[in-house]
mmCIF file of C-alpha atoms in Angstrom:
data_model
loop_
_atom_site.group_PDB
_atom_site.id
_atom_site.type_symbol
_atom_site.label_atom_id
_atom_site.label_comp_id
_atom_site.label_asym_id
_atom_site.label_seq_id
_atom_site.Cartn_x
_atom_site.Cartn_y
_atom_site.Cartn_z
ATOM 1 C CA MET A 1 -11.256 5.303 21.659
ATOM 2 C CA ASN A 2 -13.238 8.669 22.552
ATOM 3 C CA PRO A 3 -15.175 9.948 19.537
ATOM 4 C CA TYR A 4 -14.128 13.519 19.711
ATOM 5 C CA VAL A 5 -10.443 12.545 20.134
ATOM 6 C CA LEU A 6 -11.173 10.238 16.751
ATOM 7 C CA THR A 7 -12.407 12.940 15.233
ATOM 8 C CA THR A 8 -9.586 15.295 15.823
ATOM 9 C CA LEU A 9 -7.224 12.511 14.771
ATOM 10 C CA LEU A 10 -8.665 11.536 11.428
ATOM 11 C CA SER A 11 -9.212 14.960 10.421
ATOM 12 C CA SER A 12 -5.351 16.012 11.139
ATOM 13 C CA LEU A 13 -4.782 12.682 8.807
ATOM 14 C CA GLY A 14 -6.994 14.247 6.259
ATOM 15 C CA LEU A 15 -5.499 17.700 6.699
ATOM 16 C CA GLY A 16 -1.717 16.610 6.762
ATOM 17 C CA THR A 17 -2.308 14.802 3.274
ATOM 18 C CA THR A 18 -4.392 17.906 1.844
ATOM 19 C CA LEU A 19 -1.358 20.244 3.077
ATOM 20 C CA THR A 20 1.042 18.154 1.203
ATOM 21 C CA PHE A 21 -0.937 17.689 -1.772
ATOM 22 C CA ALA A 22 -1.619 21.392 -2.013
ATOM 23 C CA SER A 23 2.282 22.618 -1.380
ATOM 24 C CA SER A 24 4.675 23.244 -4.082
ATOM 25 C CA HIS A 25 7.346 24.575 -1.241
ATOM 26 C CA TRP A 26 9.372 21.686 0.491
ATOM 27 C CA LEU A 27 8.681 23.187 4.035
ATOM 28 C CA LEU A 28 4.898 23.412 3.929
ATOM 29 C CA ALA A 29 5.165 19.292 2.268
ATOM 30 C CA TRP A 30 7.452 18.326 5.172
ATOM 31 C CA MET A 31 5.065 19.813 7.728
ATOM 32 C CA GLY A 32 2.132 18.127 6.017
ATOM 33 C CA LEU A 33 3.941 14.720 6.109
ATOM 34 C CA GLU A 34 4.845 15.125 9.775
ATOM 35 C CA ILE A 35 1.031 16.268 10.734
ATOM 36 C CA ASN A 36 0.224 12.875 8.851
ATOM 37 C CA THR A 37 2.636 10.751 10.831
ATOM 38 C CA LEU A 38 1.725 12.326 14.430
ATOM 39 C CA ALA A 39 -2.083 12.011 13.630
ATOM 40 C CA ILE A 40 -1.797 8.099 12.829
ATOM 41 C CA ILE A 41 0.512 7.504 16.063
ATOM 42 C CA PRO A 42 -2.473 7.484 18.609
ATOM 43 C CA LEU A 43 -4.789 5.289 16.382
ATOM 44 C CA MET A 44 -1.632 2.937 16.205
ATOM 45 C CA THR A 45 -1.363 2.619 19.875
ATOM 46 C CA GLN A 46 -4.914 2.800 20.778
ATOM 47 C CA HIS A 47 -5.112 -0.879 21.884
ATOM 48 C CA HIS A 48 -2.383 -0.511 24.485
ATOM 49 C CA HIS A 49 -0.631 -4.149 23.419
ATOM 50 C CA PRO A 50 2.602 -4.443 23.407
ATOM 51 C CA ARG A 51 2.851 -5.494 19.897
ATOM 52 C CA ALA A 52 1.000 -2.398 18.724
ATOM 53 C CA VAL A 53 3.306 -0.056 20.725
ATOM 54 C CA GLU A 54 6.263 -1.996 19.267
ATOM 55 C CA ALA A 55 5.091 -1.536 15.744
ATOM 56 C CA THR A 56 4.302 2.191 16.605
ATOM 57 C CA THR A 57 7.456 2.792 17.605
ATOM 58 C CA LYS A 58 9.356 1.253 14.385
ATOM 59 C CA TYR A 59 6.752 3.340 12.434
ATOM 60 C CA PHE A 60 7.720 6.659 14.122
ATOM 61 C CA LEU A 61 11.690 5.741 13.814
ATOM 62 C CA THR A 62 11.256 5.359 9.988
ATOM 63 C CA GLN A 63 8.973 8.078 9.290
ATOM 64 C CA ALA A 64 11.009 10.728 11.777
ATOM 65 C CA THR A 65 14.226 9.461 9.629
ATOM 66 C CA ALA A 66 12.655 10.169 6.545
ATOM 67 C CA ALA A 67 11.403 13.164 7.313
ATOM 68 C CA ALA A 68 14.677 14.584 8.691
ATOM 69 C CA MET A 69 16.329 13.325 5.261
ATOM 70 C CA ILE A 70 13.484 15.580 3.184
ATOM 71 C CA LEU A 71 14.430 18.360 5.411
ATOM 72 C CA PHE A 72 18.223 17.728 4.839
ATOM 73 C CA ALA A 73 18.113 17.231 1.317
ATOM 74 C CA SER A 74 15.576 20.161 0.448
ATOM 75 C CA THR A 75 17.701 22.444 2.744
ATOM 76 C CA THR A 76 20.645 21.626 0.444
ATOM 77 C CA ASN A 77 18.980 21.987 -2.788
ATOM 78 C CA ALA A 78 17.985 25.258 -0.985
ATOM 79 C CA TRP A 79 21.608 26.242 -0.192
ATOM 80 C CA ILE A 80 22.941 25.678 -3.874
ATOM 81 C CA SER A 81 20.202 26.893 -6.191
ATOM 82 C CA GLY A 82 18.495 29.353 -3.692
ATOM 83 C CA GLU A 83 14.929 27.664 -4.609
ATOM 84 C CA TRP A 84 12.715 26.299 -2.060
ATOM 85 C CA TYR A 85 10.160 24.825 -4.871
ATOM 86 C CA MET A 86 9.900 21.337 -6.026
ATOM 87 C CA THR A 87 10.064 21.973 -9.500
ATOM 88 C CA SER A 88 13.258 23.469 -9.289
ATOM 89 C CA MET A 89 15.606 20.152 -8.032
ATOM 90 C CA SER A 90 19.066 20.999 -9.456
ATOM 91 C CA ASN A 91 21.429 19.188 -7.444
ATOM 92 C CA PRO A 92 21.397 15.457 -8.152
ATOM 93 C CA ILE A 93 22.389 14.700 -4.675
ATOM 94 C CA ALA A 94 19.935 16.151 -3.131
ATOM 95 C CA THR A 95 17.654 14.967 -5.576
ATOM 96 C CA ALA A 96 18.846 11.309 -4.851
ATOM 97 C CA MET A 97 18.405 11.634 -1.020
ATOM 98 C CA ILE A 98 14.682 12.950 -1.583
ATOM 99 C CA LEU A 99 13.940 10.066 -3.597
ATOM 100 C CA ALA A 100 15.250 7.857 -0.849
ATOM 101 C CA ALA A 101 13.553 9.379 1.827
ATOM 102 C CA LEU A 102 10.186 9.324 -0.083
ATOM 103 C CA ALA A 103 10.721 5.621 -1.042
ATOM 104 C CA LEU A 104 11.242 4.997 2.748
ATOM 105 C CA LYS A 105 7.700 6.828 3.521
ATOM 106 C CA ILE A 106 6.161 4.484 1.181
ATOM 107 C CA GLY A 107 8.000 1.245 1.777
ATOM 108 C CA LEU A 108 9.809 0.680 -1.414
ATOM 109 C CA ALA A 109 12.510 -2.142 -1.759
ATOM 110 C CA PRO A 110 15.168 -1.800 -0.523
ATOM 111 C CA MET A 111 13.758 0.260 2.231
ATOM 112 C CA HIS A 112 10.815 -1.774 2.906
ATOM 113 C CA PHE A 113 11.843 -3.789 6.033
ATOM 114 C CA TRP A 114 9.647 -1.915 8.255
ATOM 115 C CA MET A 115 6.296 -2.127 6.358
ATOM 116 C CA PRO A 116 5.602 -5.986 7.288
ATOM 117 C CA GLU A 117 6.452 -5.798 10.797
ATOM 118 C CA VAL A 118 4.590 -2.580 11.425
ATOM 119 C CA LEU A 119 1.485 -3.815 9.709
ATOM 120 C CA GLN A 120 1.619 -7.091 11.536
ATOM 121 C CA GLY A 121 1.272 -5.464 14.797
ATOM 122 C CA LEU A 122 -1.754 -3.176 14.266
ATOM 123 C CA ASP A 123 -5.397 -4.236 13.969
ATOM 124 C CA LEU A 124 -7.260 -4.381 10.382
ATOM 125 C CA SER A 125 -8.991 -0.942 10.541
ATOM 126 C CA THR A 126 -5.416 0.893 11.112
ATOM 127 C CA GLY A 127 -3.707 -1.292 8.895
ATOM 128 C CA LEU A 128 -6.064 -0.230 6.197
ATOM 129 C CA ILE A 129 -5.158 3.506 7.112
ATOM 130 C CA LEU A 130 -1.528 2.854 6.682
ATOM 131 C CA ALA A 131 -1.712 0.714 3.573
ATOM 132 C CA THR A 132 -3.859 3.225 1.626
ATOM 133 C CA TRP A 133 -3.892 6.494 2.947
ATOM 134 C CA GLN A 134 -0.626 7.081 4.032
ATOM 135 C CA LYS A 135 0.816 6.485 0.768
ATOM 136 C CA LEU A 136 -0.997 9.335 -0.896
ATOM 137 C CA ALA A 137 1.123 12.006 0.485
ATOM 138 C CA PRO A 138 4.640 10.528 -0.167
ATOM 139 C CA LEU A 139 3.505 9.597 -3.463
ATOM 140 C CA ALA A 140 2.054 12.784 -4.590
ATOM 141 C CA LEU A 141 5.582 14.116 -3.925
ATOM 142 C CA ILE A 142 7.378 11.408 -5.733
ATOM 143 C CA ILE A 143 5.093 12.166 -8.738
ATOM 144 C CA GLN A 144 5.790 16.049 -8.805
ATOM 145 C CA THR A 145 9.303 15.755 -8.377
ATOM 146 C CA ALA A 146 9.465 12.842 -10.905
ATOM 147 C CA PRO A 147 11.098 14.776 -13.934
ATOM 148 C CA ALA A 148 14.004 15.609 -11.590
ATOM 149 C CA PHE A 149 14.551 11.920 -10.530
ATOM 150 C CA HIS A 150 17.331 9.987 -12.418
ATOM 151 C CA PRO A 151 15.294 7.152 -14.558
ATOM 152 C CA LEU A 152 17.620 4.422 -13.834
ATOM 153 C CA LEU A 153 16.786 4.754 -9.930
ATOM 154 C CA LEU A 154 13.134 4.794 -10.289
ATOM 155 C CA THR A 155 13.476 1.711 -12.524
ATOM 156 C CA THR A 156 15.547 0.150 -10.117
ATOM 157 C CA PHE A 157 13.065 0.782 -7.190
ATOM 158 C CA GLY A 158 10.324 -0.040 -9.309
ATOM 159 C CA LEU A 159 11.928 -3.635 -10.030
ATOM 160 C CA MET A 160 13.080 -4.652 -6.701
ATOM 161 C CA SER A 161 9.695 -3.593 -5.227
ATOM 162 C CA ALA A 162 7.912 -6.132 -7.377
ATOM 163 C CA LEU A 163 10.445 -8.606 -6.844
ATOM 164 C CA VAL A 164 10.910 -8.361 -2.917
ATOM 165 C CA GLY A 165 6.871 -7.842 -2.831
ATOM 166 C CA GLY A 166 6.656 -11.426 -4.655
ATOM 167 C CA TRP A 167 9.226 -13.421 -2.970
ATOM 168 C CA GLY A 168 8.468 -11.784 0.837
ATOM 169 C CA GLY A 169 4.977 -13.027 0.744
ATOM 170 C CA LEU A 170 5.800 -16.524 -0.480
ATOM 171 C CA ASN A 171 6.766 -18.209 2.945
ATOM 172 C CA GLN A 172 4.014 -16.316 5.138
ATOM 173 C CA THR A 173 1.520 -17.507 7.488
ATOM 174 C CA GLN A 174 0.012 -14.356 8.743
ATOM 175 C CA LEU A 175 -2.534 -12.320 6.517
ATOM 176 C CA ARG A 176 -1.326 -8.927 7.339
ATOM 177 C CA LYS A 177 2.198 -9.552 6.230
ATOM 178 C CA VAL A 178 1.076 -11.098 3.126
ATOM 179 C CA LEU A 179 -0.956 -7.716 2.362
ATOM 180 C CA ALA A 180 2.153 -5.753 3.301
ATOM 181 C CA TYR A 181 4.238 -7.441 0.648
ATOM 182 C CA SER A 182 1.134 -7.238 -1.580
ATOM 183 C CA SER A 183 1.564 -3.488 -1.072
ATOM 184 C CA ILE A 184 5.277 -3.544 -1.559
ATOM 185 C CA ALA A 185 4.623 -5.121 -4.858
ATOM 186 C CA HIS A 186 2.045 -2.507 -6.077
ATOM 187 C CA MET A 187 4.112 0.405 -5.522
ATOM 188 C CA GLY A 188 6.682 -1.185 -7.316
ATOM 189 C CA TRP A 189 4.147 -1.363 -10.375
ATOM 190 C CA MET A 190 3.258 2.835 -9.818
ATOM 191 C CA ILE A 191 7.288 3.541 -9.719
ATOM 192 C CA ILE A 192 8.363 2.014 -12.727
ATOM 193 C CA VAL A 193 5.871 3.549 -14.855
ATOM 194 C CA LEU A 194 5.867 6.753 -13.470
ATOM 195 C CA GLN A 195 8.632 8.416 -15.863
ATOM 196 C CA HIS A 196 6.764 7.374 -18.803
ATOM 197 C CA ALA A 197 3.149 7.932 -17.548
ATOM 198 C CA PRO A 198 2.264 9.049 -14.392
ATOM 199 C CA GLN A 199 -1.443 9.056 -15.210
ATOM 200 C CA LEU A 200 -0.948 5.260 -15.253
ATOM 201 C CA THR A 201 0.563 5.597 -11.663
ATOM 202 C CA LEU A 202 -2.612 7.562 -10.408
ATOM 203 C CA LEU A 203 -4.655 4.754 -12.096
ATOM 204 C CA THR A 204 -2.827 2.098 -10.538
ATOM 205 C CA LEU A 205 -2.970 3.697 -6.993
ATOM 206 C CA LEU A 206 -6.610 4.072 -7.080
ATOM 207 C CA THR A 207 -7.351 0.427 -8.198
ATOM 208 C CA TYR A 208 -4.696 -0.583 -5.286
ATOM 209 C CA ILE A 209 -6.841 1.396 -2.830
ATOM 210 C CA LEU A 210 -10.104 -0.137 -3.849
ATOM 211 C CA MET A 211 -8.615 -3.858 -3.793
ATOM 212 C CA THR A 212 -6.897 -3.437 -0.622
ATOM 213 C CA SER A 213 -9.701 -2.023 0.984
ATOM 214 C CA ALA A 214 -12.092 -4.768 0.012
ATOM 215 C CA ALA A 215 -9.274 -7.251 1.322
ATOM 216 C CA PHE A 216 -8.844 -5.334 4.489
ATOM 217 C CA LEU A 217 -12.746 -4.963 5.224
ATOM 218 C CA THR A 218 -13.290 -8.549 4.339
ATOM 219 C CA LEU A 219 -10.696 -10.097 6.718
ATOM 220 C CA LYS A 220 -11.887 -7.621 9.515
ATOM 221 C CA LEU A 221 -15.647 -8.481 9.007
ATOM 222 C CA SER A 222 -14.091 -12.615 9.628
ATOM 223 C CA TYR A 223 -11.978 -11.699 12.010
ATOM 224 C CA ALA A 224 -9.300 -13.627 9.950
ATOM 225 C CA THR A 225 -5.649 -12.557 10.628
ATOM 226 C CA LYS A 226 -3.873 -15.942 10.276
ATOM 227 C CA ILE A 227 -4.034 -17.987 6.957
ATOM 228 C CA SER A 228 -5.154 -21.262 9.075
ATOM 229 C CA THR A 229 -8.576 -19.074 10.195
ATOM 230 C CA LEU A 230 -9.423 -18.482 6.704
ATOM 231 C CA ALA A 231 -9.932 -22.156 6.173
ATOM 232 C CA THR A 232 -13.061 -21.854 8.668
ATOM 233 C CA THR A 233 -14.823 -18.867 6.637
ATOM 234 C CA TRP A 234 -16.538 -21.020 3.891
ATOM 235 C CA SER A 235 -19.052 -22.246 6.425
ATOM 236 C CA LYS A 236 -19.787 -19.208 8.093
ATOM 237 C CA SER A 237 -20.064 -16.878 5.116
ATOM 238 C CA PRO A 238 -20.064 -18.791 1.910
ATOM 239 C CA LEU A 239 -20.900 -15.665 -0.296
ATOM 240 C CA LEU A 240 -18.059 -13.767 1.249
ATOM 241 C CA THR A 241 -15.445 -16.541 0.642
ATOM 242 C CA ALA A 242 -16.756 -16.564 -3.106
ATOM 243 C CA THR A 243 -16.141 -12.692 -3.230
ATOM 244 C CA THR A 244 -13.039 -12.638 -1.090
ATOM 245 C CA LEU A 245 -11.547 -15.058 -3.705
ATOM 246 C CA LEU A 246 -12.135 -12.975 -6.642
ATOM 247 C CA VAL A 247 -10.706 -9.606 -4.865
ATOM 248 C CA LEU A 248 -7.557 -11.762 -4.003
ATOM 249 C CA LEU A 249 -7.273 -12.836 -7.791
ATOM 250 C CA SER A 250 -8.004 -9.144 -8.679
ATOM 251 C CA LEU A 251 -4.885 -8.031 -6.527
ATOM 252 C CA GLY A 252 -2.838 -10.770 -8.155
ATOM 253 C CA GLY A 253 -3.960 -9.326 -11.714
ATOM 254 C CA LEU A 254 -6.090 -11.714 -13.321
ATOM 255 C CA PRO A 255 -8.508 -10.767 -16.182
ATOM 256 C CA PRO A 256 -11.506 -10.003 -16.130
ATOM 257 C CA LEU A 257 -11.065 -8.185 -12.757
ATOM 258 C CA THR A 258 -10.153 -4.396 -12.136
ATOM 259 C CA GLY A 259 -6.639 -5.486 -11.066
ATOM 260 C CA PHE A 260 -5.952 -6.578 -14.554
ATOM 261 C CA MET A 261 -6.254 -3.161 -15.907
ATOM 262 C CA PRO A 262 -3.545 -1.326 -14.533
ATOM 263 C CA LYS A 263 -0.900 -4.276 -15.051
ATOM 264 C CA TRP A 264 -2.215 -4.673 -18.646
ATOM 265 C CA LEU A 265 -1.700 -0.626 -19.681
ATOM 266 C CA ILE A 266 1.655 -0.502 -17.562
ATOM 267 C CA LEU A 267 2.900 -3.245 -19.802
ATOM 268 C CA GLN A 268 1.673 -2.121 -22.665
ATOM 269 C CA GLU A 269 2.936 1.536 -22.214
ATOM 270 C CA MET A 270 6.638 -0.131 -21.268
ATOM 271 C CA VAL A 271 6.710 -2.140 -24.372
ATOM 272 C CA LYS A 272 5.663 1.131 -26.509
ATOM 273 C CA GLN A 273 8.650 2.974 -24.693
ATOM 274 C CA ASP A 274 11.029 0.475 -26.224
ATOM 275 C CA LEU A 275 11.665 -1.676 -22.873
ATOM 276 C CA PRO A 276 10.415 -5.273 -22.991
ATOM 277 C CA LEU A 277 13.088 -6.683 -20.868
ATOM 278 C CA THR A 278 11.789 -4.404 -17.867
ATOM 279 C CA ALA A 279 8.257 -5.330 -18.809
ATOM 280 C CA THR A 280 9.077 -9.330 -19.006
ATOM 281 C CA VAL A 281 10.680 -9.121 -15.496
ATOM 282 C CA MET A 282 7.638 -6.919 -14.171
ATOM 283 C CA ALA A 283 4.965 -9.812 -15.605
ATOM 284 C CA LEU A 284 7.311 -12.675 -14.134
ATOM 285 C CA THR A 285 7.236 -10.724 -10.906
ATOM 286 C CA ALA A 286 3.413 -10.362 -10.859
ATOM 287 C CA LEU A 287 3.197 -14.295 -11.578
ATOM 288 C CA ILE A 288 5.261 -15.009 -8.334
ATOM 289 C CA SER A 289 2.634 -12.395 -6.628
ATOM 290 C CA LEU A 290 -0.017 -14.524 -8.051
ATOM 291 C CA TYR A 291 1.174 -17.761 -6.432
ATOM 292 C CA PHE A 292 0.424 -16.678 -2.774
ATOM 293 C CA TYR A 293 -2.991 -15.208 -3.688
ATOM 294 C CA LEU A 294 -3.799 -18.657 -5.078
ATOM 295 C CA GLY A 295 -2.115 -20.012 -2.055
ATOM 296 C CA LEU A 296 -4.796 -17.691 0.012
ATOM 297 C CA CYS A 297 -7.556 -18.849 -2.370
ATOM 298 C CA TYR A 298 -6.747 -22.520 -1.700
ATOM 299 C CA THR A 299 -6.938 -22.317 1.759
ATOM 300 C CA MET A 300 -10.342 -20.132 1.745
ATOM 301 C CA THR A 301 -12.174 -22.476 -0.777
ATOM 302 C CA LEU A 302 -10.823 -25.968 -1.025
ATOM 303 C CA THR A 303 -9.390 -26.756 2.527
ATOM 304 C CA ILE A 304 -11.443 -27.880 5.239
ATOM 305 C CA SER A 305 -10.123 -26.812 8.687
ATOM 306 C CA PRO A 306 -8.159 -29.834 10.265
ATOM 307 C CA ASN A 307 -7.886 -28.109 14.069
ATOM 308 C CA THR A 308 -10.507 -28.523 16.683
ATOM 309 C CA ILE A 309 -11.003 -24.487 17.693
ATOM 310 C CA THR A 310 -11.183 -24.273 21.507
ATOM 311 C CA SER A 311 -12.302 -20.660 21.721
ATOM 312 C CA THR A 312 -15.748 -19.125 20.791
ATOM 313 C CA THR A 313 -16.624 -20.354 17.312
ATOM 314 C CA PRO A 314 -16.596 -17.433 14.842
ATOM 315 C CA TRP A 315 -19.925 -18.090 13.027
ATOM 316 C CA ARG A 316 -21.772 -17.866 16.546
ATOM 317 C CA THR A 317 -20.974 -14.328 17.332
ATOM 318 C CA GLN A 318 -22.775 -11.558 15.455
ATOM 319 C CA THR A 319 -20.861 -8.746 14.120
ATOM 320 C CA ASN A 320 -22.079 -5.264 14.626
ATOM 321 C CA GLN A 321 -19.479 -3.929 11.320
ATOM 322 C CA ALA A 322 -21.292 -1.624 8.599
ATOM 323 C CA SER A 323 -20.921 -3.983 5.752
ATOM 324 C CA THR A 324 -21.776 -1.252 3.337
ATOM 325 C CA PRO A 325 -17.899 -0.178 2.683
ATOM 326 C CA LEU A 326 -17.038 -3.663 2.095
ATOM 327 C CA ALA A 327 -19.783 -4.259 -0.654
ATOM 328 C CA LEU A 328 -19.120 -0.850 -2.383
ATOM 329 C CA SER A 329 -15.047 -1.785 -2.540
ATOM 330 C CA THR A 330 -15.789 -5.429 -3.462
ATOM 331 C CA VAL A 331 -17.768 -4.420 -6.565
ATOM 332 C CA LEU A 332 -15.267 -1.827 -7.347
ATOM 333 C CA ALA A 333 -12.536 -4.123 -7.130
ATOM 334 C CA LEU A 334 -14.123 -6.407 -9.389
ATOM 335 C CA GLY A 335 -15.910 -4.875 -11.836
ATOM 336 C CA LEU A 336 -14.111 -1.671 -13.355
ATOM 337 C CA LEU A 337 -12.466 -3.542 -16.228
ATOM 338 C CA PRO A 338 -15.000 -2.727 -18.823
ATOM 339 C CA ILE A 339 -14.400 0.843 -18.433
ATOM 340 C CA THR A 340 -10.842 0.615 -19.328
ATOM 341 C CA PRO A 341 -11.485 2.096 -22.812
ATOM 342 C CA THR A 342 -13.138 5.387 -21.500
ATOM 343 C CA ILE A 343 -9.925 5.749 -18.935
ATOM 344 C CA MET A 344 -7.683 5.466 -21.945
ATOM 345 C CA MET A 345 -9.759 8.357 -23.318
#
């Protein structure tokens, strides 16, 4: 892609998200989301592969539907209450509709069906943008309007996403689909604690972005898109395999890695709020997710690839990718647990 075009698209992505962040008016927020969607579409179709075009079409249709719902719900609210501000959501129907639309935007269950399909059709770098940056603007809107939402609705979305994210990832052979289900599960964790402690939602988002970036960049470096190709990575870069193993366990939420911190604080907060049953279910869903991360770890570190590869063996091709972002995100995805007391302050 032409570097000038790429720069324009990436700055439009930044502009759209910043516009949504800065707005307290529904029309401005809607405009930011639209700029965001339109900027990522050329990035998604840059390879002109039929699968990428199909994924882009699916993405565009879901995002356009969600944007239309937001516009309709905010107009309805303005019509009834005479207010366009996010803080004055008084109509329950409009509020529920906006939550449904934003859930569709970030891929919360039961509006998650587009997410694995779309992510599967993209290359890993665009997939990374979709799994991290594209979540920021809708989540900012959810956090801003959280007090207006019904607590039961948020809990239902959170529990369902955590369950679907765990169950859906169990039977996958494609790494991008596994990461998509992992994303859905993490979104569930963010939403479940939103009504009690929004700062924990932000903390979970930050750790999720770090861990997902590390995972995507590792796969990009080793040219792996299927679980079976992971079996050949240990022979070409043993050190990378070892750190990937730890990153995957961090995504699963095992101590003493970074991923344990948000899960631990969220479960603690929910027990404080007298919700032991919800906390138990969330802990069990984390266990389901951990199972497929362990499956990936097993394939990477404990199996020898049984198939003879007829194509160019990947360890003979020199990579020309920058390894600094990967090193940085991996270190942060593994070693942030000791700063938990500082965060809790």
